[in-house]
XYZ file of C-alpha atoms in Angstrom:
724
model
C 8.306 16.829 -0.439
C 8.772 16.618 3.131
C 6.244 14.657 5.067
C 5.192 12.778 8.032
C 3.529 9.391 7.414
C 1.618 7.150 10.002
C 1.396 3.386 8.763
C -1.049 1.186 10.527
C -1.534 -2.695 9.916
C -3.453 -5.321 11.711
C -1.512 -7.274 14.157
C -2.262 -10.111 16.583
C -4.416 -9.468 19.642
C -6.704 -7.140 17.766
C -3.985 -4.321 17.715
C -2.575 -2.151 14.928
C 1.125 -2.287 14.329
C 2.111 1.425 13.738
C 4.921 2.864 11.873
C 5.818 6.789 12.254
C 7.976 7.865 9.303
C 9.514 11.253 9.641
C 13.201 11.075 8.220
C 13.292 7.897 10.198
C 11.074 5.057 11.120
C 9.621 4.430 14.739
C 7.582 1.423 15.593
C 4.773 1.224 18.003
C 1.423 -0.562 18.743
C -2.166 0.997 18.785
C -5.087 -0.678 20.587
C -8.129 -1.600 18.539
C -10.762 1.244 17.741
C -12.731 1.103 21.042
C -16.477 0.171 20.902
C -17.657 3.461 22.126
C -15.847 5.223 19.415
C -17.165 2.832 16.767
C -20.864 3.282 18.121
C -20.429 7.131 18.304
C -19.077 7.152 14.488
C -22.077 4.735 13.356
C -24.561 7.144 15.075
C -23.277 10.121 13.494
C -23.161 8.510 10.290
C -26.754 7.085 10.627
C -27.795 10.861 11.633
C -26.065 12.370 8.960
C -27.458 10.239 6.235
C -31.069 10.965 7.393
C -30.518 14.696 6.572
C -33.147 15.683 3.958
C -30.650 17.890 1.911
C -28.126 15.376 1.482
C -26.927 15.657 -2.132
C -27.387 12.007 -3.145
C -29.471 9.085 -1.557
C -27.548 6.218 -0.569
C -27.505 4.517 -4.115
C -28.208 0.829 -4.408
C -25.315 -1.008 -5.601
C -25.777 -1.667 -9.436
C -25.947 -5.472 -8.922
C -28.975 -5.046 -6.612
C -31.187 -2.971 -9.220
C -34.185 -4.928 -10.480
C -35.125 -2.469 -13.197
C -34.398 1.171 -14.504
C -37.144 2.799 -12.161
C -35.392 1.323 -9.164
C -32.052 2.993 -10.437
C -33.486 6.444 -10.666
C -35.976 6.694 -7.712
C -34.570 8.106 -4.605
C -34.848 6.034 -1.517
C -37.051 7.322 1.189
C -35.450 9.451 3.763
C -36.532 10.997 7.235
C -37.470 14.569 7.179
C -34.904 16.599 8.947
C -36.241 18.265 12.236
C -34.255 20.309 14.857
C -34.021 17.353 17.003
C -32.002 15.646 14.187
C -29.732 18.665 14.065
C -29.201 18.476 17.710
C -28.556 14.965 17.655
C -26.151 15.007 14.775
C -24.189 17.818 16.478
C -24.042 15.852 19.643
C -22.956 12.631 18.006
C -20.185 14.458 16.152
C -19.124 15.781 19.401
C -19.135 12.396 20.938
C -17.191 11.246 17.997
C -14.384 13.756 18.624
C -14.314 13.135 22.371
C -13.979 9.218 21.911
C -11.365 9.702 19.211
C -9.231 11.793 21.485
C -9.763 9.336 24.449
C -8.342 6.540 22.175
C -5.333 8.357 20.579
C -4.283 10.162 23.775
C -4.297 6.886 25.872
C -2.639 3.516 25.432
C 0.521 1.942 26.682
C 4.110 2.824 26.164
C 4.025 1.103 22.766
C 1.704 3.903 21.589
C 2.620 6.709 23.881
C 6.227 6.774 22.220
C 4.622 7.396 18.861
C 2.512 10.251 20.480
C 5.746 11.754 21.997
C 7.641 11.661 18.610
C 4.641 13.371 16.926
C 4.841 16.037 19.561
C 8.593 16.284 18.810
C 8.092 16.663 15.176
C 5.600 19.363 15.851
C 7.867 21.233 17.765
C 10.601 21.039 15.018
C 8.204 22.183 12.427
C 7.084 25.018 14.502
C 10.642 26.187 14.902
C 11.188 25.873 11.161
C 7.905 27.663 10.629
C 6.813 24.832 8.241
C 3.212 23.181 8.070
C 3.357 19.713 6.551
C 0.421 17.409 5.326
C -0.191 13.999 7.050
C -0.385 10.782 5.082
C -2.472 7.999 6.533
C -1.634 4.578 5.481
C -3.874 1.717 7.053
C -5.270 -1.660 6.032
C -8.552 -1.090 7.814
C -11.331 0.996 6.086
C -12.871 2.102 9.406
C -9.502 3.911 10.222
C -9.722 5.854 7.065
C -13.203 7.110 7.778
C -12.208 8.366 11.032
C -11.711 12.152 11.509
C -8.166 12.035 12.429
C -7.904 15.744 11.833
C -9.959 16.216 15.173
C -7.048 14.655 17.331
C -6.329 17.569 19.608
C -2.627 16.786 19.620
C -2.425 18.662 16.168
C -3.950 21.827 17.440
C -2.385 21.670 20.996
C 1.122 21.658 19.554
C 0.631 24.103 16.526
C 0.724 21.276 14.061
C -2.480 21.413 11.880
C -1.587 19.158 8.722
C -3.787 18.375 5.977
C -4.443 14.558 6.168
C -4.396 12.350 3.140
C -4.905 8.827 2.417
C -2.379 6.956 0.482
C -3.842 4.950 -2.400
C -1.785 2.192 -3.913
C -0.875 2.041 -7.471
C 0.291 -1.010 -9.417
C 3.959 -1.765 -9.382
C 5.985 -0.337 -12.194
C 3.741 2.567 -13.257
C 5.553 5.607 -13.046
C 3.699 9.032 -12.527
C 3.592 11.214 -15.578
C 4.910 14.723 -15.053
C 2.743 17.786 -15.430
C 2.523 18.625 -19.130
C 2.196 22.407 -19.507
C -0.049 23.586 -22.269
C -0.532 27.106 -21.776
C -3.999 26.346 -20.501
C -5.169 24.304 -17.608
C -7.258 21.566 -19.426
C -10.431 20.484 -17.354
C -12.866 17.904 -18.328
C -16.217 18.384 -16.477
C -18.803 15.418 -16.600
C -22.208 16.140 -15.308
C -23.882 12.808 -14.661
C -27.448 11.830 -13.472
C -28.351 14.654 -11.158
C -32.001 14.623 -10.293
C -32.177 16.540 -7.006
C -28.737 18.370 -7.657
C -28.302 21.879 -8.619
C -25.230 21.307 -10.921
C -25.665 24.601 -12.596
C -23.577 26.058 -9.635
C -20.773 23.814 -9.843
C -20.355 24.650 -13.656
C -20.565 28.297 -13.112
C -17.631 28.108 -10.539
C -15.684 25.944 -13.184
C -16.476 28.354 -16.072
C -14.999 31.382 -13.978
C -11.648 29.676 -14.188
C -11.359 30.487 -17.657
C -10.259 33.963 -16.500
C -7.444 32.210 -14.626
C -6.180 30.315 -17.664
C -8.334 27.275 -17.751
C -10.021 25.547 -20.683
C -13.259 23.849 -19.692
C -14.908 21.040 -21.542
C -18.279 19.999 -20.209
C -20.184 16.762 -20.974
C -23.856 16.878 -19.833
C -25.121 13.239 -18.939
C -22.854 11.806 -21.701
C -23.368 8.335 -23.152
C -20.622 5.901 -22.321
C -19.295 6.516 -26.057
C -19.200 10.342 -25.592
C -17.431 10.005 -22.269
C -14.796 7.488 -23.632
C -14.343 9.617 -26.725
C -13.607 12.701 -24.628
C -11.161 10.908 -22.412
C -9.294 9.519 -25.583
C -8.750 13.128 -26.654
C -5.029 13.261 -27.886
C -4.433 16.723 -26.336
C -5.552 15.184 -22.931
C -6.457 16.914 -19.658
C -4.972 17.949 -16.484
C -8.081 17.806 -14.298
C -11.175 15.691 -14.410
C -14.398 16.688 -12.228
C -17.462 14.709 -12.042
C -20.686 16.074 -10.420
C -23.751 13.865 -10.096
C -24.741 10.759 -8.322
C -21.995 7.998 -7.367
C -21.148 5.523 -4.907
C -18.852 2.837 -3.312
C -19.526 -0.750 -2.212
C -19.399 -1.206 1.648
C -15.910 -2.258 1.506
C -14.894 1.012 0.248
C -12.657 -0.443 -2.665
C -15.086 -0.521 -5.833
C -17.210 2.598 -6.935
C -19.367 3.730 -9.672
C -20.783 6.686 -11.202
C -24.295 7.341 -12.415
C -23.450 8.657 -15.970
C -26.976 9.516 -17.180
C -30.504 8.193 -16.368
C -29.768 4.598 -17.647
C -25.852 4.003 -17.576
C -24.327 3.367 -14.393
C -20.673 2.138 -14.537
C -17.546 1.487 -12.619
C -14.060 2.836 -13.526
C -13.311 -0.707 -14.424
C -15.914 -0.445 -17.309
C -14.084 2.217 -19.034
C -10.594 1.828 -17.532
C -8.636 2.000 -21.118
C -10.264 5.353 -21.785
C -9.345 6.682 -18.270
C -5.937 5.013 -18.636
C -5.337 6.902 -21.757
C -6.258 10.085 -20.175
C -3.792 9.435 -17.568
C -1.094 8.572 -19.954
C -1.801 11.864 -21.644
C -1.229 13.807 -18.334
C -4.185 13.697 -16.099
C -3.061 14.780 -12.667
C -6.286 15.088 -10.509
C -9.884 13.842 -10.361
C -12.518 15.483 -8.393
C -15.596 13.648 -7.356
C -17.963 16.232 -6.026
C -20.524 13.616 -5.262
C -21.220 11.065 -2.813
C -19.061 8.336 -1.269
C -15.971 8.052 -3.590
C -13.220 6.088 -1.687
C -13.701 3.096 -4.149
C -13.340 5.441 -6.955
C -10.022 6.712 -5.791
C -8.799 3.248 -5.137
C -9.518 1.973 -8.771
C -8.252 5.233 -10.308
C -4.790 5.014 -8.405
C -4.490 1.385 -9.816
C -4.568 2.843 -13.319
C -1.792 5.251 -12.235
C -3.715 8.646 -11.490
C -1.574 10.582 -9.081
C -4.236 11.986 -6.995
C -8.015 12.576 -6.417
C -10.334 14.507 -4.146
C -13.391 12.467 -2.977
C -16.224 12.774 -0.494
C -16.447 9.984 2.290
C -20.178 10.396 2.544
C -23.038 11.766 0.437
C -22.826 15.649 0.310
C -25.311 18.191 0.627
C -25.701 20.447 -2.576
C -24.896 23.685 -0.817
C -21.812 22.231 0.857
C -20.480 20.637 -2.424
C -20.746 23.935 -4.392
C -19.128 25.892 -1.491
C -16.349 23.391 -1.309
C -15.619 23.447 -5.068
C -15.612 27.247 -4.842
C -13.045 27.653 -2.023
C -10.839 24.716 -3.280
C -10.489 26.384 -6.780
C -10.390 29.970 -5.314
C -7.186 29.007 -3.484
C -5.807 26.288 -5.994
C -5.842 28.387 -8.962
C -3.842 31.014 -7.230
C -0.930 28.603 -7.135
C -1.561 27.348 -3.482
C -0.534 23.734 -3.157
C -3.297 21.054 -3.507
C -2.903 20.408 0.234
C -3.062 23.835 1.404
C -5.968 24.388 -0.946
C -7.843 21.468 0.429
C -6.971 22.388 3.886
C -8.566 25.944 3.309
C -11.596 24.709 1.493
C -12.463 22.203 4.311
C -12.026 24.622 7.182
C -14.309 27.324 5.238
C -17.201 24.702 5.570
C -17.067 25.152 9.400
C -20.243 27.234 9.582
C -22.203 24.129 8.378
C -21.233 22.308 11.503
C -23.661 24.022 13.923
C -27.237 25.218 13.888
C -27.642 28.853 12.785
C -31.063 30.385 12.372
C -32.604 29.280 9.270
C -29.556 27.883 7.608
C -28.803 24.265 7.188
C -26.717 22.384 9.662
C -24.779 19.291 8.852
C -22.509 18.244 11.739
C -19.256 16.587 10.702
C -19.473 17.759 7.192
C -15.820 19.205 7.349
C -14.624 15.406 7.673
C -16.012 14.549 4.130
C -13.499 16.093 1.482
C -10.491 13.716 1.323
C -7.220 13.833 -0.690
C -6.175 10.278 -1.533
C -2.616 10.363 -3.289
C 0.088 8.012 -4.599
C 3.213 8.595 -2.488
C 5.412 8.717 -5.755
C 3.089 11.562 -6.874
C 4.711 13.698 -4.041
C 8.024 13.488 -6.127
C 6.245 15.520 -9.093
C 5.759 19.389 -8.618
C 1.846 19.726 -9.120
C 0.456 23.372 -9.164
C -1.830 25.585 -11.144
C 1.366 27.415 -12.528
C 2.915 24.124 -13.353
C 0.056 23.269 -15.840
C -0.078 26.721 -17.409
C 3.680 26.844 -18.392
C 6.745 26.590 -16.325
C 7.236 25.189 -12.904
C 9.516 27.325 -10.522
C 10.401 25.758 -7.276
C 8.950 27.928 -4.257
C 11.067 29.371 -1.848
C 9.485 27.380 0.913
C 8.107 23.745 0.359
C 5.409 22.423 2.399
C 5.650 19.031 3.560
C 3.167 15.950 3.888
C 2.067 14.197 6.992
C 0.270 10.934 6.164
C -1.678 8.646 8.551
C -2.244 5.071 6.881
C -5.352 4.153 5.111
C -7.147 0.983 3.638
C -6.396 2.229 0.254
C -3.034 1.117 0.439
C -0.361 3.352 1.867
C 2.188 0.733 0.672
C 5.802 1.576 -0.102
C 7.661 4.489 1.668
C 7.932 7.831 0.231
C 10.534 7.812 -2.249
C 13.955 9.199 -1.327
C 12.930 11.178 1.991
C 15.652 10.952 4.432
C 15.218 8.822 7.445
C 17.182 10.863 9.823
C 16.773 11.638 13.516
C 16.541 15.373 14.344
C 18.868 16.195 17.270
C 15.860 17.038 19.412
C 13.905 14.005 18.405
C 13.457 11.154 20.862
C 14.256 7.707 19.384
C 11.331 5.504 20.065
C 13.156 2.439 21.074
C 10.729 -0.294 22.430
C 10.412 0.107 26.117
C 11.841 -3.330 27.176
C 15.086 -2.252 25.286
C 15.105 1.385 26.330
C 14.862 0.355 30.001
C 18.195 -1.659 29.947
C 20.427 0.659 28.070
C 23.864 0.957 29.632
C 27.179 2.778 28.747
C 29.287 -0.387 28.084
C 29.121 -3.746 26.527
C 29.869 -5.260 30.007
C 26.777 -3.721 31.634
C 24.375 -5.605 29.173
C 23.392 -9.061 30.336
C 23.406 -11.560 27.610
C 22.225 -15.182 27.365
C 25.255 -17.709 27.324
C 25.349 -20.125 24.377
C 26.311 -20.131 20.758
C 23.806 -18.191 18.556
C 23.532 -18.092 14.770
C 22.684 -14.809 13.052
C 22.829 -13.382 9.485
C 21.484 -11.155 7.146
C 22.584 -7.755 5.434
C 25.820 -7.263 3.636
C 25.727 -3.715 4.535
C 26.162 -4.636 8.220
C 29.619 -6.379 7.396
C 31.793 -3.480 8.824
C 29.570 -3.794 12.000
C 30.188 -7.572 12.098
C 34.049 -7.456 11.575
C 34.592 -4.808 14.196
C 31.822 -4.369 16.919
C 30.598 -8.139 16.956
C 34.274 -8.992 17.530
C 34.540 -6.399 20.445
C 31.400 -8.066 21.780
C 32.901 -11.424 21.876
C 35.978 -10.111 23.688
C 33.596 -8.928 26.580
C 31.167 -11.484 26.691
C 33.094 -14.989 25.770
C 29.989 -16.970 26.631
C 27.971 -15.024 24.153
C 29.214 -16.790 21.048
C 27.892 -15.167 17.902
C 28.304 -17.140 14.649
C 27.578 -15.314 11.333
C 25.748 -17.658 9.203
C 25.035 -17.566 5.309
C 22.374 -19.524 3.570
C 23.267 -22.405 1.725
C 22.144 -21.398 -1.778
C 20.686 -18.038 -1.355
C 22.751 -14.690 -1.939
C 23.579 -12.467 1.377
C 21.129 -9.881 2.216
C 18.438 -8.573 4.534
C 15.695 -10.571 2.738
C 17.712 -13.845 2.986
C 18.467 -13.135 6.716
C 14.736 -12.539 7.493
C 13.681 -15.694 5.687
C 16.249 -17.619 7.697
C 15.015 -16.161 11.104
C 11.458 -17.287 10.175
C 12.565 -20.784 9.473
C 14.739 -21.248 12.644
C 17.940 -21.110 10.874
C 19.050 -18.108 13.033
C 18.349 -16.453 16.309
C 18.302 -12.873 14.860
C 18.914 -10.944 11.641
C 20.557 -7.928 10.492
C 18.604 -5.680 8.062
C 19.194 -2.532 6.176
C 15.603 -2.081 5.437
C 12.493 -2.268 7.481
C 10.385 -5.317 7.676
C 7.680 -5.650 4.838
C 3.994 -6.233 5.415
C 4.375 -9.709 3.716
C 7.130 -10.605 6.386
C 4.964 -9.424 9.116
C 1.977 -11.769 7.955
C 4.326 -14.733 7.227
C 5.518 -14.655 10.855
C 2.053 -14.391 12.212
C 1.028 -17.180 10.167
C 3.929 -19.343 11.640
C 2.811 -18.181 15.198
C 5.088 -15.545 16.228
C 5.466 -11.805 15.722
C 8.660 -10.075 14.282
C 9.971 -6.724 15.647
C 12.385 -4.289 14.284
C 14.695 -2.231 16.309
C 16.751 0.563 14.641
C 20.266 0.768 15.639
C 22.022 3.028 13.163
C 21.553 5.368 10.234
C 23.099 4.556 6.883
C 23.462 6.540 3.569
C 23.311 5.217 -0.012
C 26.294 6.609 -2.082
C 26.318 6.562 -5.804
C 29.791 5.991 -7.427
C 31.213 6.397 -11.010
C 34.707 6.016 -12.461
C 37.196 8.690 -10.973
C 37.803 10.038 -14.378
C 34.256 10.711 -15.513
C 33.729 14.563 -15.682
C 30.402 14.465 -13.807
C 29.872 16.799 -10.670
C 26.566 15.170 -9.277
C 23.296 13.771 -10.221
C 19.693 14.180 -9.050
C 17.606 11.377 -7.659
C 15.542 11.614 -10.726
C 18.590 11.284 -13.128
C 19.589 8.181 -11.151
C 16.170 6.597 -11.492
C 16.199 7.204 -15.100
C 19.755 5.737 -15.606
C 18.775 2.617 -13.694
C 15.293 2.347 -15.493
C 17.192 2.490 -18.891
C 15.795 5.573 -20.170
C 19.127 7.412 -19.962
C 21.928 5.405 -21.520
C 24.430 7.982 -22.440
C 26.333 10.285 -20.024
C 25.881 13.213 -22.571
C 22.252 13.412 -21.439
C 23.261 14.315 -18.102
C 25.999 16.848 -18.785
C 28.935 14.450 -19.201
C 30.803 13.102 -22.341
C 29.499 10.995 -25.328
C 29.794 7.750 -23.466
C 27.653 4.780 -22.875
C 26.672 4.316 -19.039
C 27.577 0.833 -17.725
C 24.828 0.307 -14.888
C 25.663 -2.291 -12.138
C 23.620 -3.454 -9.165
C 23.447 -6.368 -6.792
C 20.582 -8.756 -7.056
C 17.400 -7.204 -5.642
C 15.620 -10.196 -4.422
C 17.881 -10.818 -1.404
C 19.713 -7.601 -0.434
C 18.109 -4.830 1.698
C 20.349 -2.298 -0.249
C 18.892 -3.098 -3.687
C 15.328 -3.487 -2.172
C 15.563 0.089 -0.794
C 16.899 1.335 -3.995
C 14.028 -0.183 -6.073
C 11.380 0.929 -3.700
C 12.704 4.558 -3.051
C 14.604 5.568 -6.094
C 12.874 3.383 -8.819
C 9.559 4.080 -7.121
C 8.696 0.302 -7.300
C 9.637 -0.214 -10.868
C 12.089 -2.823 -12.078
C 15.590 -2.256 -13.329
C 15.931 -1.700 -16.847
C 17.454 -4.318 -19.323
C 20.597 -2.211 -19.284
C 21.459 -3.189 -15.657
C 24.361 -5.651 -14.976
C 23.837 -7.845 -11.837
C 26.997 -8.358 -9.759
C 27.596 -10.717 -6.777
C 28.545 -8.171 -4.282
C 30.068 -4.596 -3.456
C 33.535 -5.409 -4.214
C 32.640 -6.824 -7.590
C 30.531 -3.654 -8.042
C 33.462 -1.311 -7.299
C 35.902 -3.375 -9.593
C 33.565 -3.060 -12.356
C 33.171 0.614 -12.254
C 36.994 1.075 -11.842
C 37.459 -0.858 -15.126
C 34.704 0.858 -17.165
C 35.098 4.592 -17.794
C 31.187 4.866 -18.031
C 30.338 2.825 -14.946
C 27.999 3.485 -12.084
C 27.139 1.703 -8.772
C 25.379 2.222 -5.652
C 25.882 0.826 -2.031
C 26.341 1.841 1.490
C 28.167 5.092 2.098
C 30.796 3.464 4.766
C 31.523 0.788 2.016
C 31.942 3.366 -0.902
C 33.018 6.753 0.180
C 36.636 5.830 1.258
C 37.462 3.964 -1.783
C 40.239 5.047 -4.036
C 39.374 3.544 -7.323
C 35.830 5.074 -7.646
C 34.177 8.463 -7.187
C 31.338 9.207 -4.838
C 28.879 11.763 -6.372
C 26.991 14.477 -4.754
C 23.180 13.994 -5.098
C 20.659 16.680 -5.504
C 19.214 17.468 -2.206
C 15.253 17.914 -1.432
C 14.776 21.091 0.555
C 17.312 23.411 -1.217
C 17.998 21.820 -4.622
C 21.500 21.893 -4.061
C 23.704 18.823 -4.391
C 25.054 17.315 -1.178
C 28.023 15.099 -1.171
C 28.208 11.815 0.979
C 31.642 12.622 1.945
C 32.865 15.472 4.251
C 34.626 18.518 2.987
C 36.637 18.627 -0.084
C 36.846 15.195 -2.223
C 40.276 13.525 -1.713
C 41.678 12.893 -5.288
C 42.810 9.347 -6.266
C 46.464 10.584 -6.406
C 46.378 11.425 -2.627
C 44.634 8.093 -1.671
C 45.249 5.862 0.293
C 47.352 8.152 2.436
C 44.056 10.298 2.763
C 40.726 8.977 2.503
C 37.212 10.555 1.957
C 35.319 10.320 5.188
C 31.387 10.106 5.620
C 29.381 13.300 5.630
C 27.986 12.657 9.160
C 26.440 16.130 9.449
C 24.650 16.209 6.214
C 23.339 12.647 6.830
C 22.080 13.412 10.223
C 20.342 16.793 9.620
C 18.684 14.953 6.552
C 20.156 17.395 3.792
C 21.679 14.492 2.058
C 18.569 12.615 0.417
C 19.350 8.860 0.251
C 19.505 7.710 3.821
C 17.981 4.835 5.845
C 18.068 2.719 9.118
C 19.542 -0.339 10.114
C 17.702 -2.750 12.038
C 18.156 -5.662 14.237
C 15.136 -8.126 13.520
C 13.960 -9.937 16.444
C 11.706 -13.046 16.636
C 9.402 -12.595 19.701
C 9.344 -16.198 20.500
C 11.099 -18.021 23.449
C 14.753 -17.865 23.738
C 15.489 -16.145 20.374
C 13.950 -12.934 21.549
C 16.218 -12.659 24.641
C 19.089 -13.295 22.096
C 18.099 -10.535 19.581
C 17.203 -8.013 22.216
C 20.393 -8.541 24.029
C 22.280 -7.766 20.941
C 20.249 -4.773 20.122
C 20.917 -3.645 23.643
C 24.725 -3.901 23.035
C 24.650 -1.772 19.949
C 22.567 0.797 21.603
C 25.061 1.468 24.439
C 27.309 4.477 24.458
C 30.182 2.155 23.706
C 28.145 0.574 20.644
C 27.071 3.869 19.244
C 30.571 5.176 19.461
C 31.869 2.306 17.574
C 29.011 2.665 14.935
C 30.282 6.169 14.396
C 33.919 5.032 14.021
C 33.196 2.546 11.287
C 31.355 5.033 9.160
C 27.744 4.800 10.259
C 25.476 7.583 11.974
C 24.569 6.653 15.639
C 21.003 7.046 16.777
C 22.051 7.957 20.266
């Protein structure tokens, strides 16, 4: 699924490090949440929670209860008067005003991100595609802010549904939808004093006419709940209505099961995990604050959940459920269904005669999703019977969230559209020149190291740089014991063994954090685009593979070529070591979705050895950078199933050159498909710069050289995609 993602992480100087990810990654910096915005949000939140019609009181945390009476007695609330309505409406308006002042200001490091979003909006408008937005942040307050009120979206015709990314445990694969002829829904009505849950049940029971099978548990015991979750036939959707809550940090939540039992997900996780393993796809908590619940369920491998970010009034909760299922059961995507349902709550925002007014209530319904869940088709029709790819596929725009926006969305192309301005840091953009000779460089001998994917650049471009700048002496340096690769180079940079590093993957959160602990910042500058090619023995009668098939082969669940339309032949699977190399790390993160390689995978020392092994074994398969593999005579590069059209896209241009015609003719990299994003396995190459004294000047000079017209032309000549 196409998507835009904004990832925010705490950085030095009380700022947020920002990565905008849409086909490529762009870096920036956002200032801390300003005090007036924080105060406005707190005022709105306080006023909202005073509303007498709020569905749930602000429940005491389980450990704070002294007895059962305290657990079931509502805490006192202020009676709602017109003045409260008026104040709440004005507070919500101030939140929107302060939010827009914050997001529309800032220095060039943030304005570059904003301009990139505008360019993305223009592209999506031309394609007439609306995509959702995924928020990945390590700060709870960022998750709670109403990002959908940023006027950039409306001004430029880009109104995505905003989702929070929740982080699952590594190695857990999302279970595909299991069609059962019925959409199986388990509804749990918990402790509901003061709540009219009959309306919720009536809405859900009506879904039977649309192919749903609804099982209802009314204030069940813990035993009854667990027994239902362990049901062998499983469920597609779990709905909880009743009282629930989260701790102040948003990371842990609990539900009020009945008048005496209150429990967290952790207290019946084995039963819930069993339901997830049997195909549970979505949990809806139509109750009070549920961010903590969403986080816990993601760790159990639940693909997605819908929660409320605050206690929700009865009439709002009922109407939301009605609008959401009206849309979703008509085979609308979950993002579009949620978007429609939220917007249909708009009339609750302003005073209207005798009707209730809940300013800001549209901000409450929130979709929390695992990124890897976006790879799995999920719709009402998919649960009923068979899945058919829609003619038009909506995308997802994600803005970072404390719930763990973690790994990048699997296998989306990181490609710069032709109209998309590259967000290069301003200090580098300012000195761009046409030739190497025009770029100032610091004199001296400088050690550098890192990615093996960069080998063609080092042998060709770096040699030309030395010819022009003889006093800029670059010396490639390997670690004494560790294998070559991006991770090794970055580690060497942080321990002062080299002046800058070359990487075929972006910096990780852990690397940013380690650098800060050492007293400096790291910066990544994109300079080229690369593709990952998959090669097999040239005589293997396989025309192509999908990303899912490649994942299954490297995970060990497919071990014979017969399973993917080939001959009855065992698959010999090869990879480089994952710990140090950027290419294997990218593959694990984006193809295996964070899982480990299967026991069937054989580790080779480098790409040369990988090519030799595939050439020797008729069932061999290997992956590496496209410029390293596409032109080889002894292996065959395979087309890969594309994302938007479902058709396979080759990493080579035109008709494949056969081995008998090679090396007189060689296959060439498919620049067009990699550039426009139709080839699915693409990434960026980065110069990693240490922002500390002289090393920073060296790294920036090297990045400047590669971003000249001369450098970009040479990058294309050796088989990579230039950014300029």
